[in-house]
Amino acid sequence: MDKKDRHLMSPDLMPIPHRERKISTLGFSFMWVGMAVVLAAFAIGGAGVQSISLMSVVLGTLVGTILIGLAITMTADIGIEHGISFPVYMRAPFGTLGTHFPSVVRGVAASMWFGINTYFGSTAMNGILNILFGFDSWITCYIIFALFQLLNTAMGIKAVEKFADLAAPVIILIGIWMYYTLSNTASEAGRDIWSWVESPVTGGAAFTAFVVVVVGNMGYWATLAADVSSISRFIKAPQFERSWFKRNKGAMVGSLIALPLTQTFIVVLGAVSYIAVSNYDPVVALQESAGGLVLGILLLMIVLAQWSTNVSANIVPAATIFSNVGGPKLPFWAGVFIAGLVGTVIQPWSVFNFLIPVLLIAAAILSVIVGIIFADYYLLRKRRMNVYDLYKKEGQFSYRGGVNWAGILSWVIGSVAAYTFSNYSFFVGFAVGALSYFVLAKYWYFKKYVQAEIENPSDEEYLGITVGRDWDIGEGFVEERLGQKTVTESGPAKIDA
């Protein structure tokens, strides 16, 4: 291994071999149950019923989550097939240096959501402690809650899955209880939750409101659609399986079944909260509609849900990204605490009331990255990756100065287009990003910087679990001089004397 490659080879960024993949299909589904219970989902429901009926909000949520679930499943194949994380893969469409631009944006976004969800959970925790002991200090709860989440994540992915296994059933049961509690409050106020609309709109305005629900749901999970490989590389999958559907079963069940069902249920809870007490924040709604032990138990769901969401959807991706930027000197656990610090510095309590605009902006920026990944991985490389060169400073992904300008330019073009058409941001960003990158890479940049897996699309050389391969970077980089030859993972090759 060349010393100059070491910065790209942090131990936490190495490909995950088949034997170390611990997350089962059920485990990933349970992670989704916990991840989907977020303030953003409540906000989508609460904002939706201000203009259209709850049934329309439900339909829009199902459409949005199924579409984004499909995108998540497709990008999850990167982690399942090759065992590599998001920031490592992004060295292909953006370069070994260029990867830091989109990945740090995603890392900061993940940290921001960590802060928002922690604030949300800390208000619920404060409510519980107030009921039990008369304690009232949300900032103290924020610090304690943040530390518990960060420590849980620093313990590793198996600790994350175990917590999700514990939290998911509790969240489902308490969520049902919460629905009936808020429904009764709405009924007592003379409001039928399935027909009440605060300020109903019709025609084009109703369609726009419906699309905002669709894109709002996609906007939040555009974050995970971009970097799900940081989690999916731990999902169990069969070796030597040629069928894309069978190989990605774990990701499909979680993203196309567990996500839409859970997200829709939580959006409904946010809508019912707004209908009941004119506030989509369930902490406020519950405090106005329940009391005593019942309120304490319901608030416990909010705490568990934010914890489960943050460790899986926000801290793990952000920590992986920060570890990639820092190299071997910045281990995963350090990245975890950097994510916590960044998420707190942005003062999440200040952006608490701007979630829908934030979701649309996030969809604009991150949807382009998802489109670029799709074009690079499926259309150009056709799922094959020269993984060894992802860890070489002067390999094929070094491009010009470590930057793939086809990726950078496509990201800028797509982001401007998506932001211009903000109500349709995810669709516009994905399409423009994918098309721009395909054209610029295929007909310009990859003409100058040849990509081995595109020139020679060999299954045996460039596929991973499909052909039973674990990418052993440590072994692949070992070079032993034998006279005038070097032995590498792929066999002997001549070297200059």
PDB file of N, CA and C in Angstrom, residues 175-249:
ATOM      1  N   GLY A 175     -48.427   4.222  19.095  1.00  0.00           N
ATOM      2  CA  GLY A 175     -48.956   5.044  18.009  1.00  0.00           C
ATOM      3  C   GLY A 175     -50.449   4.816  17.801  1.00  0.00           C
ATOM      4  N   ILE A 176     -50.879   3.557  17.881  1.00  0.00           N
ATOM      5  CA  ILE A 176     -52.305   3.251  17.752  1.00  0.00           C
ATOM      6  C   ILE A 176     -53.087   3.902  18.890  1.00  0.00           C
ATOM      7  N   TRP A 177     -52.552   3.798  20.089  1.00  0.00           N
ATOM      8  CA  TRP A 177     -53.179   4.427  21.260  1.00  0.00           C
ATOM      9  C   TRP A 177     -53.266   5.942  21.064  1.00  0.00           C
ATOM     10  N   MET A 178     -52.202   6.512  20.538  1.00  0.00           N
ATOM     11  CA  MET A 178     -52.141   7.957  20.303  1.00  0.00           C
ATOM     12  C   MET A 178     -53.206   8.379  19.279  1.00  0.00           C
ATOM     13  N   TYR A 179     -53.411   7.571  18.235  1.00  0.00           N
ATOM     14  CA  TYR A 179     -54.401   7.878  17.208  1.00  0.00           C
ATOM     15  C   TYR A 179     -55.796   7.988  17.815  1.00  0.00           C
ATOM     16  N   TYR A 180     -56.150   7.002  18.634  1.00  0.00           N
ATOM     17  CA  TYR A 180     -57.491   7.019  19.228  1.00  0.00           C
ATOM     18  C   TYR A 180     -57.660   8.160  20.222  1.00  0.00           C
ATOM     19  N   THR A 181     -56.600   8.489  20.949  1.00  0.00           N
ATOM     20  CA  THR A 181     -56.674   9.598  21.899  1.00  0.00           C
ATOM     21  C   THR A 181     -56.959  10.913  21.184  1.00  0.00           C
ATOM     22  N   LEU A 182     -56.218  11.178  20.109  1.00  0.00           N
ATOM     23  CA  LEU A 182     -56.394  12.429  19.364  1.00  0.00           C
ATOM     24  C   LEU A 182     -57.692  12.440  18.564  1.00  0.00           C
ATOM     25  N   SER A 183     -58.089  11.278  18.040  1.00  0.00           N
ATOM     26  CA  SER A 183     -59.354  11.189  17.299  1.00  0.00           C
ATOM     27  C   SER A 183     -60.529  11.541  18.198  1.00  0.00           C
ATOM     28  N   ASN A 184     -60.497  11.062  19.429  1.00  0.00           N
ATOM     29  CA  ASN A 184     -61.574  11.368  20.377  1.00  0.00           C
ATOM     30  C   ASN A 184     -61.621  12.859  20.683  1.00  0.00           C
ATOM     31  N   THR A 185     -60.433  13.470  20.813  1.00  0.00           N
ATOM     32  CA  THR A 185     -60.388  14.915  21.063  1.00  0.00           C
ATOM     33  C   THR A 185     -61.007  15.676  19.892  1.00  0.00           C
ATOM     34  N   ALA A 186     -60.676  15.257  18.657  1.00  0.00           N
ATOM     35  CA  ALA A 186     -61.242  15.904  17.467  1.00  0.00           C
ATOM     36  C   ALA A 186     -62.749  15.703  17.410  1.00  0.00           C
ATOM     37  N   SER A 187     -63.198  14.496  17.731  1.00  0.00           N
ATOM     38  CA  SER A 187     -64.627  14.192  17.702  1.00  0.00           C
ATOM     39  C   SER A 187     -65.397  15.027  18.714  1.00  0.00           C
ATOM     40  N   GLU A 188     -64.811  15.203  19.892  1.00  0.00           N
ATOM     41  CA  GLU A 188     -65.455  16.016  20.932  1.00  0.00           C
ATOM     42  C   GLU A 188     -65.589  17.474  20.500  1.00  0.00           C
ATOM     43  N   ALA A 189     -64.678  17.906  19.592  1.00  0.00           N
ATOM     44  CA  ALA A 189     -64.742  19.275  19.075  1.00  0.00           C
ATOM     45  C   ALA A 189     -65.658  19.370  17.858  1.00  0.00           C
ATOM     46  N   GLY A 190     -66.296  18.235  17.490  1.00  0.00           N
ATOM     47  CA  GLY A 190     -67.223  18.221  16.365  1.00  0.00           C
ATOM     48  C   GLY A 190     -66.547  18.160  15.014  1.00  0.00           C
ATOM     49  N   ARG A 191     -65.316  17.629  14.958  1.00  0.00           N
ATOM     50  CA  ARG A 191     -64.579  17.559  13.696  1.00  0.00           C
ATOM     51  C   ARG A 191     -64.371  16.110  13.274  1.00  0.00           C
ATOM     52  N   ASP A 192     -64.881  15.765  12.098  1.00  0.00           N
ATOM     53  CA  ASP A 192     -64.650  14.433  11.546  1.00  0.00           C
ATOM     54  C   ASP A 192     -63.291  14.433  10.848  1.00  0.00           C
ATOM     55  N   ILE A 193     -62.376  13.592  11.306  1.00  0.00           N
ATOM     56  CA  ILE A 193     -60.993  13.672  10.824  1.00  0.00           C
ATOM     57  C   ILE A 193     -60.860  13.376   9.333  1.00  0.00           C
ATOM     58  N   TRP A 194     -61.788  12.624   8.753  1.00  0.00           N
ATOM     59  CA  TRP A 194     -61.645  12.236   7.348  1.00  0.00           C
ATOM     60  C   TRP A 194     -62.318  13.207   6.383  1.00  0.00           C
ATOM     61  N   SER A 195     -63.070  14.165   6.893  1.00  0.00           N
ATOM     62  CA  SER A 195     -63.731  15.130   6.001  1.00  0.00           C
ATOM     63  C   SER A 195     -63.361  16.577   6.314  1.00  0.00           C
ATOM     64  N   TRP A 196     -62.827  16.841   7.518  1.00  0.00           N
ATOM     65  CA  TRP A 196     -62.518  18.219   7.912  1.00  0.00           C
ATOM     66  C   TRP A 196     -61.300  18.751   7.169  1.00  0.00           C
ATOM     67  N   VAL A 197     -61.415  19.963   6.630  1.00  0.00           N
ATOM     68  CA  VAL A 197     -60.293  20.665   6.011  1.00  0.00           C
ATOM     69  C   VAL A 197     -60.368  22.110   6.493  1.00  0.00           C
ATOM     70  N   GLU A 198     -59.250  22.659   6.925  1.00  0.00           N
ATOM     71  CA  GLU A 198     -59.266  24.010   7.498  1.00  0.00           C
ATOM     72  C   GLU A 198     -59.662  25.063   6.465  1.00  0.00           C
ATOM     73  N   SER A 199     -58.949  25.104   5.334  1.00  0.00           N
ATOM     74  CA  SER A 199     -59.241  26.085   4.274  1.00  0.00           C
ATOM     75  C   SER A 199     -59.190  25.353   2.930  1.00  0.00           C
ATOM     76  N   PRO A 200     -60.273  24.635   2.568  1.00  0.00           N
ATOM     77  CA  PRO A 200     -60.238  23.781   1.378  1.00  0.00           C
ATOM     78  C   PRO A 200     -59.979  24.552   0.088  1.00  0.00           C
ATOM     79  N   VAL A 201     -59.196  23.932  -0.795  1.00  0.00           N
ATOM     80  CA  VAL A 201     -58.914  24.501  -2.115  1.00  0.00           C
ATOM     81  C   VAL A 201     -59.360  23.506  -3.178  1.00  0.00           C
ATOM     82  N   THR A 202     -59.555  23.978  -4.408  1.00  0.00           N
ATOM     83  CA  THR A 202     -60.006  23.116  -5.500  1.00  0.00           C
ATOM     84  C   THR A 202     -59.167  23.364  -6.746  1.00  0.00           C
ATOM     85  N   GLY A 203     -59.392  22.535  -7.754  1.00  0.00           N
ATOM     86  CA  GLY A 203     -58.748  22.720  -9.052  1.00  0.00           C
ATOM     87  C   GLY A 203     -57.235  22.613  -8.992  1.00  0.00           C
ATOM     88  N   GLY A 204     -56.568  23.548  -9.670  1.00  0.00           N
ATOM     89  CA  GLY A 204     -55.105  23.535  -9.741  1.00  0.00           C
ATOM     90  C   GLY A 204     -54.454  23.697  -8.388  1.00  0.00           C
ATOM     91  N   ALA A 205     -55.075  24.481  -7.505  1.00  0.00           N
ATOM     92  CA  ALA A 205     -54.513  24.686  -6.167  1.00  0.00           C
ATOM     93  C   ALA A 205     -54.532  23.389  -5.362  1.00  0.00           C
ATOM     94  N   ALA A 206     -55.597  22.591  -5.540  1.00  0.00           N
ATOM     95  CA  ALA A 206     -55.694  21.308  -4.840  1.00  0.00           C
ATOM     96  C   ALA A 206     -54.626  20.335  -5.355  1.00  0.00           C
ATOM     97  N   PHE A 207     -54.401  20.364  -6.680  1.00  0.00           N
ATOM     98  CA  PHE A 207     -53.375  19.482  -7.243  1.00  0.00           C
ATOM     99  C   PHE A 207     -51.989  19.869  -6.743  1.00  0.00           C
ATOM    100  N   THR A 208     -51.729  21.187  -6.683  1.00  0.00           N
ATOM    101  CA  THR A 208     -50.442  21.664  -6.169  1.00  0.00           C
ATOM    102  C   THR A 208     -50.245  21.242  -4.717  1.00  0.00           C
ATOM    103  N   ALA A 209     -51.298  21.363  -3.909  1.00  0.00           N
ATOM    104  CA  ALA A 209     -51.216  20.955  -2.508  1.00  0.00           C
ATOM    105  C   ALA A 209     -50.939  19.458  -2.398  1.00  0.00           C
ATOM    106  N   PHE A 210     -51.547  18.677  -3.292  1.00  0.00           N
ATOM    107  CA  PHE A 210     -51.315  17.225  -3.310  1.00  0.00           C
ATOM    108  C   PHE A 210     -49.861  16.919  -3.667  1.00  0.00           C
ATOM    109  N   VAL A 211     -49.319  17.623  -4.674  1.00  0.00           N
ATOM    110  CA  VAL A 211     -47.935  17.403  -5.098  1.00  0.00           C
ATOM    111  C   VAL A 211     -46.962  17.789  -3.982  1.00  0.00           C
ATOM    112  N   VAL A 212     -47.280  18.860  -3.240  1.00  0.00           N
ATOM    113  CA  VAL A 212     -46.421  19.268  -2.125  1.00  0.00           C
ATOM    114  C   VAL A 212     -46.336  18.156  -1.083  1.00  0.00           C
ATOM    115  N   VAL A 213     -47.447  17.448  -0.856  1.00  0.00           N
ATOM    116  CA  VAL A 213     -47.433  16.309   0.067  1.00  0.00           C
ATOM    117  C   VAL A 213     -46.529  15.203  -0.484  1.00  0.00           C
ATOM    118  N   VAL A 214     -46.674  14.900  -1.782  1.00  0.00           N
ATOM    119  CA  VAL A 214     -45.846  13.864  -2.415  1.00  0.00           C
ATOM    120  C   VAL A 214     -44.362  14.223  -2.301  1.00  0.00           C
ATOM    121  N   VAL A 215     -44.014  15.433  -2.717  1.00  0.00           N
ATOM    122  CA  VAL A 215     -42.608  15.850  -2.740  1.00  0.00           C
ATOM    123  C   VAL A 215     -42.073  16.068  -1.326  1.00  0.00           C
ATOM    124  N   GLY A 216     -42.936  16.522  -0.412  1.00  0.00           N
ATOM    125  CA  GLY A 216     -42.505  16.683   0.974  1.00  0.00           C
ATOM    126  C   GLY A 216     -42.056  15.368   1.572  1.00  0.00           C
ATOM    127  N   ASN A 217     -42.817  14.307   1.323  1.00  0.00           N
ATOM    128  CA  ASN A 217     -42.425  12.977   1.798  1.00  0.00           C
ATOM    129  C   ASN A 217     -41.137  12.508   1.130  1.00  0.00           C
ATOM    130  N   MET A 218     -41.007  12.771  -0.153  1.00  0.00           N
ATOM    131  CA  MET A 218     -39.803  12.373  -0.870  1.00  0.00           C
ATOM    132  C   MET A 218     -38.611  13.212  -0.421  1.00  0.00           C
ATOM    133  N   GLY A 219     -38.869  14.490  -0.096  1.00  0.00           N
ATOM    134  CA  GLY A 219     -37.787  15.390   0.277  1.00  0.00           C
ATOM    135  C   GLY A 219     -37.050  14.954   1.515  1.00  0.00           C
ATOM    136  N   TYR A 220     -37.784  14.518   2.526  1.00  0.00           N
ATOM    137  CA  TYR A 220     -37.104  14.088   3.743  1.00  0.00           C
ATOM    138  C   TYR A 220     -36.264  12.848   3.490  1.00  0.00           C
ATOM    139  N   TRP A 221     -36.822  11.879   2.785  1.00  0.00           N
ATOM    140  CA  TRP A 221     -36.101  10.617   2.587  1.00  0.00           C
ATOM    141  C   TRP A 221     -35.167  10.645   1.388  1.00  0.00           C
ATOM    142  N   ALA A 222     -35.103  11.798   0.682  1.00  0.00           N
ATOM    143  CA  ALA A 222     -34.076  11.955  -0.357  1.00  0.00           C
ATOM    144  C   ALA A 222     -32.698  11.840   0.269  1.00  0.00           C
ATOM    145  N   THR A 223     -32.593  12.212   1.555  1.00  0.00           N
ATOM    146  CA  THR A 223     -31.316  12.087   2.256  1.00  0.00           C
ATOM    147  C   THR A 223     -30.857  10.641   2.280  1.00  0.00           C
ATOM    148  N   LEU A 224     -31.777   9.742   2.632  1.00  0.00           N
ATOM    149  CA  LEU A 224     -31.399   8.331   2.725  1.00  0.00           C
ATOM    150  C   LEU A 224     -31.314   7.684   1.349  1.00  0.00           C
ATOM    151  N   ALA A 225     -32.073   8.195   0.386  1.00  0.00           N
ATOM    152  CA  ALA A 225     -31.958   7.669  -0.978  1.00  0.00           C
ATOM    153  C   ALA A 225     -30.553   7.902  -1.511  1.00  0.00           C
ATOM    154  N   ALA A 226     -29.924   8.994  -1.073  1.00  0.00           N
ATOM    155  CA  ALA A 226     -28.558   9.286  -1.512  1.00  0.00           C
ATOM    156  C   ALA A 226     -27.545   8.374  -0.826  1.00  0.00           C
ATOM    157  N   ASP A 227     -27.663   8.208   0.477  1.00  0.00           N
ATOM    158  CA  ASP A 227     -26.574   7.525   1.199  1.00  0.00           C
ATOM    159  C   ASP A 227     -26.979   6.271   1.946  1.00  0.00           C
ATOM    160  N   VAL A 228     -28.036   5.601   1.484  1.00  0.00           N
ATOM    161  CA  VAL A 228     -28.476   4.381   2.159  1.00  0.00           C
ATOM    162  C   VAL A 228     -27.406   3.286   2.136  1.00  0.00           C
ATOM    163  N   SER A 229     -26.458   3.372   1.193  1.00  0.00           N
ATOM    164  CA  SER A 229     -25.417   2.332   1.131  1.00  0.00           C
ATOM    165  C   SER A 229     -24.582   2.282   2.403  1.00  0.00           C
ATOM    166  N   SER A 230     -24.530   3.394   3.160  1.00  0.00           N
ATOM    167  CA  SER A 230     -23.804   3.384   4.431  1.00  0.00           C
ATOM    168  C   SER A 230     -24.471   2.454   5.435  1.00  0.00           C
ATOM    169  N   ILE A 231     -25.786   2.197   5.251  1.00  0.00           N
ATOM    170  CA  ILE A 231     -26.508   1.244   6.090  1.00  0.00           C
ATOM    171  C   ILE A 231     -26.654  -0.097   5.386  1.00  0.00           C
ATOM    172  N   SER A 232     -26.993  -0.073   4.083  1.00  0.00           N
ATOM    173  CA  SER A 232     -27.288  -1.321   3.368  1.00  0.00           C
ATOM    174  C   SER A 232     -26.077  -2.241   3.260  1.00  0.00           C
ATOM    175  N   ARG A 233     -24.877  -1.720   3.402  1.00  0.00           N
ATOM    176  CA  ARG A 233     -23.692  -2.594   3.350  1.00  0.00           C
ATOM    177  C   ARG A 233     -23.662  -3.557   4.529  1.00  0.00           C
ATOM    178  N   PHE A 234     -24.528  -3.337   5.536  1.00  0.00           N
ATOM    179  CA  PHE A 234     -24.626  -4.253   6.675  1.00  0.00           C
ATOM    180  C   PHE A 234     -25.809  -5.210   6.555  1.00  0.00           C
ATOM    181  N   ILE A 235     -26.615  -5.105   5.480  1.00  0.00           N
ATOM    182  CA  ILE A 235     -27.791  -5.955   5.315  1.00  0.00           C
ATOM    183  C   ILE A 235     -27.379  -7.324   4.769  1.00  0.00           C
ATOM    184  N   LYS A 236     -27.924  -8.373   5.368  1.00  0.00           N
ATOM    185  CA  LYS A 236     -27.636  -9.730   4.905  1.00  0.00           C
ATOM    186  C   LYS A 236     -28.191  -9.939   3.502  1.00  0.00           C
ATOM    187  N   ALA A 237     -27.417 -10.609   2.653  1.00  0.00           N
ATOM    188  CA  ALA A 237     -27.847 -10.905   1.290  1.00  0.00           C
ATOM    189  C   ALA A 237     -27.138 -12.168   0.819  1.00  0.00           C
ATOM    190  N   PRO A 238     -27.770 -12.946  -0.050  1.00  0.00           N
ATOM    191  CA  PRO A 238     -27.171 -14.205  -0.514  1.00  0.00           C
ATOM    192  C   PRO A 238     -26.034 -13.972  -1.500  1.00  0.00           C
ATOM    193  N   GLN A 239     -24.971 -14.747  -1.359  1.00  0.00           N
ATOM    194  CA  GLN A 239     -23.890 -14.704  -2.339  1.00  0.00           C
ATOM    195  C   GLN A 239     -24.279 -15.494  -3.583  1.00  0.00           C
ATOM    196  N   PHE A 240     -23.637 -15.172  -4.694  1.00  0.00           N
ATOM    197  CA  PHE A 240     -23.844 -15.847  -5.982  1.00  0.00           C
ATOM    198  C   PHE A 240     -25.304 -15.762  -6.447  1.00  0.00           C
ATOM    199  N   GLU A 241     -26.002 -14.705  -6.036  1.00  0.00           N
ATOM    200  CA  GLU A 241     -27.399 -14.529  -6.440  1.00  0.00           C
ATOM    201  C   GLU A 241     -27.475 -13.534  -7.589  1.00  0.00           C
ATOM    202  N   ARG A 242     -27.878 -14.014  -8.767  1.00  0.00           N
ATOM    203  CA  ARG A 242     -27.914 -13.173  -9.958  1.00  0.00           C
ATOM    204  C   ARG A 242     -29.174 -12.316 -10.019  1.00  0.00           C
ATOM    205  N   SER A 243     -30.232 -12.731  -9.359  1.00  0.00           N
ATOM    206  CA  SER A 243     -31.474 -11.981  -9.405  1.00  0.00           C
ATOM    207  C   SER A 243     -31.371 -10.717  -8.550  1.00  0.00           C
ATOM    208  N   TRP A 244     -31.561  -9.554  -9.181  1.00  0.00           N
ATOM    209  CA  TRP A 244     -31.496  -8.285  -8.466  1.00  0.00           C
ATOM    210  C   TRP A 244     -32.537  -8.247  -7.355  1.00  0.00           C
ATOM    211  N   PHE A 245     -33.734  -8.772  -7.623  1.00  0.00           N
ATOM    212  CA  PHE A 245     -34.830  -8.716  -6.651  1.00  0.00           C
ATOM    213  C   PHE A 245     -34.557  -9.607  -5.446  1.00  0.00           C
ATOM    214  N   LYS A 246     -34.057 -10.804  -5.673  1.00  0.00           N
ATOM    215  CA  LYS A 246     -33.761 -11.698  -4.549  1.00  0.00           C
ATOM    216  C   LYS A 246     -32.586 -11.177  -3.724  1.00  0.00           C
ATOM    217  N   ARG A 247     -31.605 -10.618  -4.403  1.00  0.00           N
ATOM    218  CA  ARG A 247     -30.422 -10.116  -3.703  1.00  0.00           C
ATOM    219  C   ARG A 247     -30.766  -8.903  -2.833  1.00  0.00           C
ATOM    220  N   ASN A 248     -31.713  -8.098  -3.286  1.00  0.00           N
ATOM    221  CA  ASN A 248     -32.080  -6.874  -2.568  1.00  0.00           C
ATOM    222  C   ASN A 248     -33.383  -7.008  -1.786  1.00  0.00           C
ATOM    223  N   LYS A 249     -33.761  -8.242  -1.447  1.00  0.00           N
ATOM    224  CA  LYS A 249     -35.031  -8.471  -0.754  1.00  0.00           C
ATOM    225  C   LYS A 249     -35.114  -7.691   0.555  1.00  0.00           C
TER     226      LYS A 249
END
